[in-house]
Short mmCIF file of C-alpha atoms and ligand atoms in Angstrom, two decimals:
data_model
loop_
_atom_site.label_atom_id
_atom_site.label_comp_id
_atom_site.label_asym_id
_atom_site.label_seq_id
_atom_site.Cartn_x
_atom_site.Cartn_y
_atom_site.Cartn_z
CA UNK W 215 20.41 22.05 -14.24
CA UNK W 216 17.87 19.55 -12.80
CA UNK W 217 19.10 15.60 -12.76
CA UNK W 218 15.76 14.88 -14.74
CA UNK W 219 16.25 17.59 -17.67
CA UNK W 220 16.21 16.37 -20.92
CA UNK W 221 15.11 12.45 -19.31
CA UNK W 222 11.91 10.94 -20.91
CA UNK W 223 9.47 9.53 -18.04
CA UNK W 224 6.62 7.75 -18.78
CA UNK W 225 4.05 7.57 -16.14
CA UNK W 226 1.54 4.83 -15.84
CA UNK W 227 -1.48 5.61 -13.81
CA UNK W 228 -3.72 2.94 -12.84
CA UNK W 229 -6.72 2.79 -10.68
CA UNK W 230 -6.74 4.13 -7.66
CA UNK W 231 -8.20 7.25 -5.42
CA UNK W 232 -4.73 8.61 -5.11
CA UNK W 233 -4.76 9.16 -8.69
CA UNK W 234 -6.14 12.61 -8.15
CA UNK W 235 -2.20 13.46 -7.19
CA UNK W 236 -0.81 12.12 -10.54
CA UNK W 237 -1.24 15.16 -12.34
CA UNK W 238 0.58 17.21 -10.17
CA UNK W 239 3.09 14.48 -10.45
CA UNK W 240 3.56 15.44 -14.52
CA UNK W 241 3.23 19.44 -13.51
CA UNK W 242 6.21 18.33 -11.05
CA UNK W 243 8.41 16.30 -13.71
CA UNK W 244 8.06 19.06 -15.96
CA UNK W 245 8.78 21.61 -14.49
CA UNK W 246 12.30 19.40 -13.17
CA UNK W 247 12.23 19.58 -17.34
CA UNK W 248 11.42 16.00 -18.25
CA UNK W 249 10.01 14.94 -20.83
CA UNK W 250 6.50 13.42 -19.83
CA UNK W 251 4.10 10.91 -21.73
CA UNK W 252 1.45 9.30 -19.66
CA UNK W 253 -0.51 5.86 -20.02
CA UNK W 254 -3.42 5.04 -18.43
CA UNK W 255 -5.34 1.56 -17.49
CA UNK W 256 -8.91 1.29 -18.24
CA UNK W 257 -10.11 1.56 -14.31
CA UNK W 258 -7.39 4.64 -14.53
CA UNK W 259 -9.77 6.95 -16.52
CA UNK W 260 -12.28 6.16 -13.72
CA UNK W 261 -10.76 8.06 -11.16
CA UNK W 262 -9.30 10.97 -14.14
CA UNK W 263 -10.30 12.31 -16.80
CA UNK W 264 -7.31 11.73 -20.15
CA UNK W 265 -7.81 15.34 -21.03
CA UNK W 266 -6.44 16.25 -17.59
CA UNK W 267 -2.77 14.24 -18.45
CA UNK W 268 -2.90 15.70 -21.77
CA UNK W 269 -3.18 19.82 -20.78
CA UNK W 270 -0.25 18.72 -17.93
CA UNK W 271 1.81 16.52 -19.91
CA UNK W 272 1.17 18.97 -23.33
CA UNK W 273 1.14 15.37 -25.04
CA UNK W 274 -1.56 13.23 -26.13
CA UNK W 275 -2.83 10.63 -23.42
CA UNK W 276 -2.36 6.77 -24.32
CA UNK W 277 -4.72 3.91 -23.31
CA UNK W 278 -6.02 1.59 -25.88
CA UNK W 279 -3.64 -1.45 -26.36
CA UNK W 280 -5.48 -2.28 -29.89
CA UNK W 281 -5.19 0.96 -31.25
CA UNK W 282 -5.74 0.90 -34.44
CA UNK W 283 -3.85 4.23 -35.84
CA UNK W 284 -0.78 3.73 -32.56
CA UNK W 285 -0.40 0.01 -33.58
CA UNK W 286 0.25 0.96 -36.93
CA UNK W 287 3.44 2.44 -35.83
CA UNK W 288 3.84 -0.38 -32.65
CA UNK W 289 2.67 1.84 -29.77
CA UNK W 290 3.78 -0.03 -27.08
CA UNK W 291 6.68 -0.71 -28.46
CA UNK W 292 7.37 3.13 -29.61
CA UNK W 293 6.44 4.24 -25.60
CA UNK W 294 8.70 1.25 -24.52
CA UNK W 295 11.89 2.69 -26.54
CA UNK W 296 11.19 5.79 -25.81
CA UNK W 297 10.71 5.91 -22.33
CA UNK W 298 14.24 6.20 -19.69
CA UNK W 299 12.09 5.99 -17.01
CA UNK W 300 8.77 4.19 -16.47
CA UNK W 301 7.05 5.35 -13.39
CA UNK W 302 3.48 3.83 -12.17
CA UNK W 303 2.00 5.82 -10.07
CA UNK W 304 -0.54 4.99 -8.30
CA UNK W 305 0.51 1.24 -8.77
CA UNK W 306 -2.69 -0.70 -7.50
CA UNK W 307 -2.69 -4.37 -6.20
CA UNK W 308 -4.27 -5.43 -9.37
CA UNK W 309 -1.55 -3.45 -11.46
CA UNK W 310 1.35 -5.28 -9.30
CA UNK W 311 -0.36 -8.90 -9.38
CA UNK W 312 -0.33 -8.85 -13.21
CA UNK W 313 2.69 -7.22 -13.34
CA UNK W 314 3.85 -10.13 -11.42
CA UNK W 315 2.24 -12.86 -13.48
CA UNK W 316 3.83 -10.62 -16.45
CA UNK W 317 0.31 -10.22 -18.29
CA UNK W 318 0.28 -7.93 -21.52
CA UNK W 319 -3.55 -7.73 -21.13
CA UNK W 320 -3.57 -3.48 -21.56
CA UNK W 321 -1.02 -0.87 -22.61
CA UNK W 322 0.87 -0.22 -19.51
CA UNK W 323 1.41 -4.12 -18.72
CA UNK W 324 2.14 -4.39 -22.43
CA UNK W 325 4.55 -1.76 -22.28
CA UNK W 326 6.37 -2.76 -19.13
CA UNK W 327 7.15 -6.58 -20.82
CA UNK W 328 8.53 -4.74 -24.02
CA UNK W 329 10.86 -1.96 -22.27
CA UNK W 330 14.31 -2.26 -20.76
CA UNK W 331 14.23 1.22 -18.70
CA UNK W 332 14.13 0.86 -15.06
CA UNK W 333 10.57 0.74 -13.43
CA UNK W 334 9.07 1.98 -10.33
CA UNK W 335 6.30 1.65 -8.54
CA UNK W 336 4.22 3.95 -6.14
CA UNK W 337 2.11 0.98 -4.97
CA UNK W 338 -1.19 2.88 -3.08
CA UNK W 339 -3.86 0.81 -1.55
CA UNK W 340 -5.80 -0.05 1.70
CA UNK W 341 -3.33 -1.50 4.10
CA UNK W 342 -4.82 -4.66 4.53
CA UNK W 343 -4.31 -4.73 0.61
CA UNK W 344 -0.77 -3.90 1.14
CA UNK W 345 -0.56 -6.16 4.06
CA UNK W 346 -2.12 -9.25 2.06
CA UNK W 347 0.49 -12.14 1.63
CA UNK W 348 -1.23 -12.19 -1.92
CA UNK W 349 0.24 -8.84 -2.38
CA UNK W 350 3.21 -9.64 -0.10
CA UNK W 351 4.60 -12.00 -2.70
CA UNK W 352 3.90 -10.06 -5.74
CA UNK W 353 6.04 -7.70 -4.43
CA UNK W 354 8.96 -10.09 -3.97
CA UNK W 355 8.38 -11.13 -7.11
CA UNK W 356 8.52 -7.71 -8.86
CA UNK W 357 12.15 -6.96 -6.46
CA UNK W 358 13.08 -9.97 -7.39
CA UNK W 359 13.18 -8.65 -11.12
CA UNK W 360 14.49 -5.34 -10.72
CA UNK W 361 11.16 -3.15 -10.01
CA UNK W 362 11.95 -0.44 -7.84
CA UNK W 363 9.47 0.73 -4.74
CA UNK W 364 9.10 3.93 -4.09
CA UNK W 365 7.15 3.65 -0.81
CA UNK W 366 3.98 3.35 0.41
CA UNK W 367 4.08 5.53 3.17
CA UNK W 368 2.11 5.58 6.21
CA UNK W 369 -0.83 7.71 7.47
CA UNK W 370 -4.81 8.41 7.00
CA UNK W 371 -6.09 6.40 3.93
CA UNK W 372 -8.58 7.17 1.96
CA UNK W 373 -11.07 4.57 3.11
CA UNK W 374 -11.03 5.72 6.94
CA UNK W 375 -8.46 3.51 7.64
CA UNK W 376 -4.81 4.05 8.83
CA UNK W 377 -2.01 2.52 7.71
CA UNK W 378 0.67 1.37 5.55
CA UNK W 379 -0.26 1.82 1.50
CA UNK W 380 -0.51 5.90 1.26
CA UNK W 381 1.05 6.27 -1.98
CA UNK W 382 3.83 9.14 -1.49
CA UNK W 383 3.39 12.77 -2.08
CA UNK W 384 4.16 13.76 -6.07
CA UNK W 385 7.36 16.04 -4.58
CA UNK W 386 8.75 12.90 -3.04
CA UNK W 387 8.01 10.44 -5.86
CA UNK W 388 10.03 13.38 -8.23
CA UNK W 389 12.91 13.54 -5.91
CA UNK W 390 13.95 9.80 -5.66
CA UNK W 391 13.45 9.95 -9.31
CA UNK W 392 15.75 12.76 -9.49
CA UNK W 393 18.13 11.38 -6.91
CA UNK W 394 19.07 8.05 -8.45
CA UNK W 395 21.76 5.21 -7.03
CA UNK W 396 24.12 7.64 -9.58
CA UNK W 397 25.85 9.77 -7.32
CA UNK W 398 28.04 9.63 -4.22
CA UNK W 399 29.96 7.69 -2.66
CA UNK W 400 27.83 4.45 -2.48
CA UNK W 401 26.28 4.60 -6.15
CA UNK W 402 26.23 0.79 -7.32
CA UNK W 403 26.47 -0.52 -3.81
CA UNK W 404 23.70 -2.27 -2.21
CA UNK W 405 23.27 -1.79 1.58
CA UNK W 406 20.94 -4.39 3.67
CA UNK W 407 19.63 -2.62 7.11
CA UNK W 408 17.46 -4.14 9.54
CA UNK W 409 15.45 -2.03 12.03
CA UNK W 410 13.18 -1.90 14.60
CA UNK W 411 11.81 -4.66 17.32
CA UNK W 412 10.99 -8.22 16.96
CA UNK W 413 7.61 -9.62 18.28
CA UNK W 414 7.72 -13.11 19.36
CA UNK W 415 4.28 -14.61 20.17
CA UNK W 416 3.37 -16.25 23.20
CA UNK W 417 0.05 -16.97 22.21
CA UNK W 418 -2.83 -15.59 19.62
CA UNK W 419 -2.66 -12.62 21.83
CA UNK W 420 0.99 -12.13 23.48
CA UNK W 421 3.91 -11.07 22.84
CA UNK W 422 7.43 -10.57 23.17
CA UNK W 423 8.94 -7.21 22.51
CA UNK W 424 11.57 -4.38 23.25
CA UNK W 425 10.66 -0.43 22.93
CA UNK W 426 12.49 0.23 19.42
CA UNK W 427 10.56 2.71 17.32
CA UNK W 428 13.15 2.44 14.32
CA UNK W 429 14.01 5.72 14.26
CA UNK W 430 17.64 5.00 13.99
CA UNK W 431 17.25 2.39 11.81
CA UNK W 432 15.47 4.34 9.26
CA UNK W 433 17.22 7.34 9.34
CA UNK W 434 20.83 4.94 8.71
CA UNK W 435 18.39 4.03 5.30
CA UNK W 436 18.15 7.31 4.40
CA UNK W 437 21.61 8.35 4.97
CA UNK W 438 22.70 5.15 2.82
CA UNK W 439 19.80 6.37 0.28
CA UNK W 440 21.32 9.79 -0.20
CA UNK W 441 25.26 8.78 -1.11
CA UNK W 442 23.99 6.85 -3.75
CA UNK W 443 23.13 3.19 -2.39
CA UNK W 444 20.25 0.84 -3.34
CA UNK W 445 19.06 0.63 0.20
CA UNK W 446 16.55 -2.31 1.63
CA UNK W 447 15.33 -1.81 5.14
CA UNK W 448 13.87 -5.39 6.69
CA UNK W 449 12.00 -3.43 9.45
CA UNK W 450 10.33 -5.37 12.34
CA UNK W 451 6.88 -3.38 13.44
CA UNK W 452 7.04 0.43 13.84
CA UNK W 453 5.61 3.30 12.64
CA UNK W 454 8.28 4.82 11.16
CA UNK W 455 7.47 6.13 7.80
CA UNK W 456 9.94 4.54 4.87
CA UNK W 457 12.34 7.08 3.45
CA UNK W 458 12.36 7.95 0.05
CA UNK W 459 13.39 5.46 -2.41
CA UNK W 460 13.74 3.25 0.25
CA UNK W 461 12.84 -0.40 -0.33
CA UNK W 462 10.86 -1.46 2.93
CA UNK W 463 10.26 -5.63 3.72
CA UNK W 464 7.78 -5.68 6.76
CA UNK W 465 8.03 -8.46 9.11
CA UNK W 466 7.28 -9.42 12.34
CA UNK W 467 9.55 -12.00 14.19
CA UNK W 468 13.42 -12.32 14.39
CA UNK W 469 13.03 -15.80 12.80
CA UNK W 470 11.15 -13.77 9.67
CA UNK W 471 13.78 -11.34 9.95
CA UNK W 472 16.30 -13.51 10.08
CA UNK W 473 15.49 -15.43 6.66
CA UNK W 474 14.88 -12.28 4.24
CA UNK W 475 18.08 -11.17 5.63
CA UNK W 476 19.85 -14.35 4.78
CA UNK W 477 17.63 -14.59 1.31
CA UNK W 478 19.53 -11.05 0.43
CA UNK W 479 22.67 -11.53 1.29
CA UNK W 480 23.93 -12.44 -2.12
CA UNK W 481 23.04 -9.22 -3.31
CA UNK W 482 24.58 -6.82 0.02
CA UNK W 483 27.70 -5.29 0.35
CA UNK W 484 27.38 -3.69 3.30
CA UNK W 485 24.64 -4.52 6.29
CA UNK W 486 23.98 -2.63 8.89
CA UNK W 487 22.60 -4.46 11.92
CA UNK W 488 20.61 -1.38 13.63
CA UNK W 489 17.24 -3.89 14.65
CA UNK W 490 16.70 -4.88 18.67
CA UNK W 491 16.43 -8.05 17.58
CA UNK W 492 14.71 -10.34 20.52
CA UNK W 493 17.61 -12.65 22.19
CA UNK W 494 14.54 -14.90 22.82
CA UNK W 495 11.12 -16.56 21.77
CA UNK W 496 8.74 -19.06 23.41
CA UNK W 497 9.51 -22.60 23.30
CA UNK W 498 6.06 -22.99 21.85
CA UNK W 499 3.01 -20.61 20.67
CA UNK W 500 0.17 -21.80 22.85
CA UNK W 501 -2.22 -21.82 20.00
CA UNK W 502 -5.26 -20.27 21.70
CA UNK W 503 -5.30 -17.70 24.45
CA UNK W 504 -3.25 -18.90 28.00
CA UNK W 505 -5.39 -18.83 30.55
CA UNK W 506 -4.66 -16.79 34.15
CA UNK W 507 -5.02 -20.06 37.29
CA UNK W 508 -7.41 -19.56 38.93
CA UNK W 509 -5.47 -20.37 42.18
CA UNK W 510 -2.89 -17.14 41.60
CA UNK W 511 0.12 -19.35 41.18
CA UNK W 512 2.31 -17.50 38.41
CA UNK W 513 3.37 -18.80 35.24
CA UNK W 514 6.68 -20.29 33.65
CA UNK W 515 7.03 -19.22 29.61
CA UNK W 516 10.13 -21.50 28.47
CA UNK W 517 12.28 -19.40 26.46
CA UNK W 518 14.62 -20.46 23.59
CA UNK W 519 17.23 -18.24 21.77
CA UNK W 520 16.83 -16.73 18.21
CA UNK W 521 19.01 -17.15 15.03
CA UNK W 522 21.76 -13.98 16.09
CA UNK W 523 21.06 -12.60 12.43
CA UNK W 524 24.45 -10.29 13.21
CA UNK W 525 27.02 -13.36 13.89
CA UNK W 526 25.59 -15.11 11.25
CA UNK W 527 25.98 -12.23 8.75
CA UNK W 528 29.69 -12.06 9.82
CA UNK W 529 30.07 -15.32 9.81
CA UNK W 530 29.18 -15.76 6.19
CA UNK W 531 31.55 -18.06 4.13
CA UNK W 532 31.05 -16.42 0.64
CA UNK W 533 29.95 -12.76 -0.66
CA UNK W 534 30.38 -11.67 2.92
CA UNK W 535 29.39 -8.24 3.04
CA UNK W 536 30.62 -5.29 5.49
CA UNK W 537 28.90 -5.77 8.70
CA UNK W 538 28.36 -3.29 10.73
CA UNK W 539 26.54 -4.09 14.27
CA UNK W 540 24.70 -1.65 17.26
CA UNK W 541 25.48 -2.76 21.09
CA UNK W 542 22.36 -1.29 23.45
CA UNK W 543 24.41 -1.36 26.80
CA UNK W 544 23.16 -0.01 29.82
CA UNK W 545 26.78 -0.32 31.42
CA UNK W 546 30.50 -0.72 30.67
CA UNK W 547 29.63 0.33 27.17
CA UNK W 548 32.86 0.23 25.58
CA UNK W 549 34.11 -2.67 26.73
CA UNK W 550 30.64 -4.61 26.09
CA UNK W 551 30.22 -3.04 22.79
CA UNK W 552 34.26 -4.40 21.78
CA UNK W 553 33.51 -7.44 23.25
CA UNK W 554 30.04 -8.35 21.06
CA UNK W 555 31.88 -6.62 18.11
CA UNK W 556 34.81 -9.45 18.30
CA UNK W 557 32.28 -12.51 19.42
CA UNK W 558 29.79 -11.67 16.65
CA UNK W 559 33.05 -11.17 13.85
CA UNK W 560 31.43 -7.47 13.01
CA UNK W 561 33.80 -5.46 11.33
CA UNK W 562 32.42 -2.37 12.95
CA UNK W 563 30.07 -1.75 16.31
CA UNK W 564 28.39 1.47 17.25
CA UNK W 565 27.27 1.24 20.80
CA UNK W 566 24.49 3.08 22.08
CA UNK W 567 23.66 3.78 25.98
CA UNK W 568 19.83 2.83 26.44
CA UNK W 569 17.93 2.84 29.53
CA UNK W 570 17.96 6.55 30.10
CA UNK W 571 16.27 9.36 28.80
CA UNK W 572 17.42 11.26 26.10
CA UNK W 573 19.89 8.32 24.15
CA UNK W 574 18.76 5.01 22.52
CA UNK W 575 15.46 3.26 22.75
CA UNK W 576 12.55 5.76 21.56
CA UNK W 577 14.88 9.26 21.79
CA UNK W 578 14.96 11.53 18.96
CA UNK W 579 18.32 11.92 19.88
CA UNK W 580 21.12 9.38 20.14
CA UNK W 581 25.07 9.38 20.54
CA UNK W 582 27.40 6.48 18.93
CA UNK W 583 30.54 5.01 20.18
CA UNK W 584 32.08 3.41 17.19
CA UNK W 585 34.41 0.77 17.57
CA UNK W 586 36.68 -1.19 14.38
CA UNK W 587 39.32 -2.92 14.60
CA UNK W 588 42.42 -1.05 15.98
CA UNK W 589 40.27 2.27 15.59
CA UNK W 590 37.09 3.91 17.56
CA UNK W 591 35.26 7.39 17.14
CA UNK W 592 32.82 9.63 19.55
CA UNK W 593 29.85 10.47 17.18
CA UNK W 594 28.24 13.15 19.67
CA UNK W 595 24.68 13.59 20.52
CA UNK W 596 22.69 15.14 17.80
CA UNK W 597 18.78 14.26 16.20
CA UNK W 598 19.05 10.86 14.96
CA UNK W 599 18.88 11.68 11.44
CA UNK W 600 22.38 14.12 11.86
CA UNK W 601 23.77 10.79 13.32
CA UNK W 602 23.02 8.27 11.04
CA UNK W 603 24.57 10.49 8.43
CA UNK W 604 27.95 11.54 10.42
CA UNK W 605 27.74 7.23 11.00
CA UNK W 606 27.24 6.77 6.80
CA UNK W 607 30.19 8.51 6.67
CA UNK W 608 32.45 6.60 8.70
CA UNK W 609 30.98 3.04 7.58
CA UNK W 610 32.01 4.72 3.75
CA UNK W 611 35.51 5.28 4.84
CA UNK W 612 36.25 2.47 6.70
CA UNK W 613 34.36 0.29 3.81
CA UNK W 614 35.44 1.79 0.83
CA UNK W 615 38.26 4.26 1.90
CA UNK W 616 36.35 7.32 0.85
CA UNK W 617 34.76 9.95 1.83
O1 PMT F 273 14.60 2.02 17.14
P1 PMT F 273 15.11 3.36 18.07
O2 PMT F 273 14.17 3.25 18.86
O3 PMT F 273 15.69 4.56 17.29
O4 PMT F 273 16.42 2.65 18.82
C1 PMT F 273 17.70 2.35 18.39
C2 PMT F 273 18.30 0.89 18.55
C3 PMT F 273 18.51 1.83 20.60
C4 PMT F 273 17.21 -0.32 18.78
C5 PMT F 273 19.22 1.28 17.53
O5 PMT F 273 20.11 2.49 18.22
C6 PMT F 273 20.60 -0.01 19.02
O6 PMT F 273 21.00 0.27 19.89
N1 PMT F 273 20.10 -1.75 17.91
C7 PMT F 273 20.46 -2.64 18.65
C8 PMT F 273 19.51 -3.15 19.62
C9 PMT F 273 19.95 -4.81 20.07
O7 PMT F 273 19.27 -5.49 19.88
O8 PMT F 273 21.55 -4.72 20.46
P2 PMT F 273 22.29 -5.66 21.34
O9 PMT F 273 23.37 -5.22 22.04
O10 PMT F 273 21.24 -6.58 22.08
O11 PMT F 273 22.31 -6.45 19.71
C10 PMT F 273 23.32 -6.38 18.99
C11 PMT F 273 23.81 -6.31 17.94
O12 PMT F 273 23.55 -7.87 17.53
C12 PMT F 273 22.76 -5.80 17.39
O13 PMT F 273 23.37 -4.77 15.86
C13 PMT F 273 21.14 -6.60 16.95
O14 PMT F 273 20.81 -5.78 15.88
C14 PMT F 273 21.86 -7.91 16.44
N2 PMT F 273 21.22 -9.20 16.65
C15 PMT F 273 20.86 -8.70 18.51
C16 PMT F 273 20.03 -10.43 18.69
C17 PMT F 273 19.68 -10.96 17.14
N3 PMT F 273 19.35 -12.64 17.68
N4 PMT F 273 20.38 -10.79 15.99
C18 PMT F 273 21.11 -9.80 15.74
O15 PMT F 273 21.20 -9.42 14.95
#
């Protein structure tokens, strides 16, 4: 029987072109045995007719806060109590802003204030709207208040642009609801993962970075979520798609990654540093593009060290999580990795060869030599998803003594 069997799912639909996919979410939820009621915002009704949702859900669709008939029975309270889970898909930038402000200016926002059921948002918007600082702040506020984010994914957008902001497909949304952090050896545990490269600006158009694609870190995030953890990724600039049910915070520089990680530390049980963080940044960012010298002479850049995120987390005085680092080595892998683990104070370090084809950066596959105090395991060459799964089993075993 499906995990969703008998569950009451309240689907909120806000205004966006992705709303055309929302009837399919209803269909799939019902197929999984859930009961579904639909609440639409006024803007959503400009995209899809309530009749469509009524037909697929088998129930009347709700949209008016001040509906005299419904409110005689306190419609918004009744809906808020009925829901075991509220899923808002699509969640537009406007809806997220209104929720972040705690507004109660329509039925959907009002019942979100009135419910104690978990609320998941499936954002859908243009990539620049998603990246806008106002939306970022709203997203942070909502996450701090316990909302869950499902997506967004990356790819082609209805506006013709390409980037982050696509609503997850109905299948992925339903799978995420059906696989809550209620099963698996990491249920109830919060895992924070860094992934991808960092970019250290030199001037407005140039930066220092590296070849990390984020694949290894994203595969680990998926493996942690599959084991029931609540997973947050802090990702440097990379194209990898966010795994189902994983919260993603995009950053650019090591300093930004450091700030986000330190802010989340108190809420973290396991920290995994898979990002290729730049060890140095430019001492000064030139405010304008650095010009090529006429005389053909060279250019010297002064670099200063970045904060060492892994070492700082491992050295945290209070509420220190179980700490897993990575080591990217081009020679003497075991010796350098174990020395790095001790120097940074990590509980475990996963070492991989870099600078050679078929492993490490950019590759689809990898192999890991994993070290902890008094122990070692070799995880054989495999696609990154499989390797990440084997690494997570090892972490669960070492951190919690179970598989
Ligand atoms: O992203 P992919 O293309 O899939 O490639 C995967 C990978 C090769 C990037 C990954 O497997 C990996 O090895 N990640 C760590 C890369 C790295 O920066 O290694 P390092 O040996 O330089 O750093 C050691 C550890 O300290 C790492 O856990 C790193 O995240 C951490 N670190 C480093 C510097 C810094 N300022 N802060 C840190 O937290």
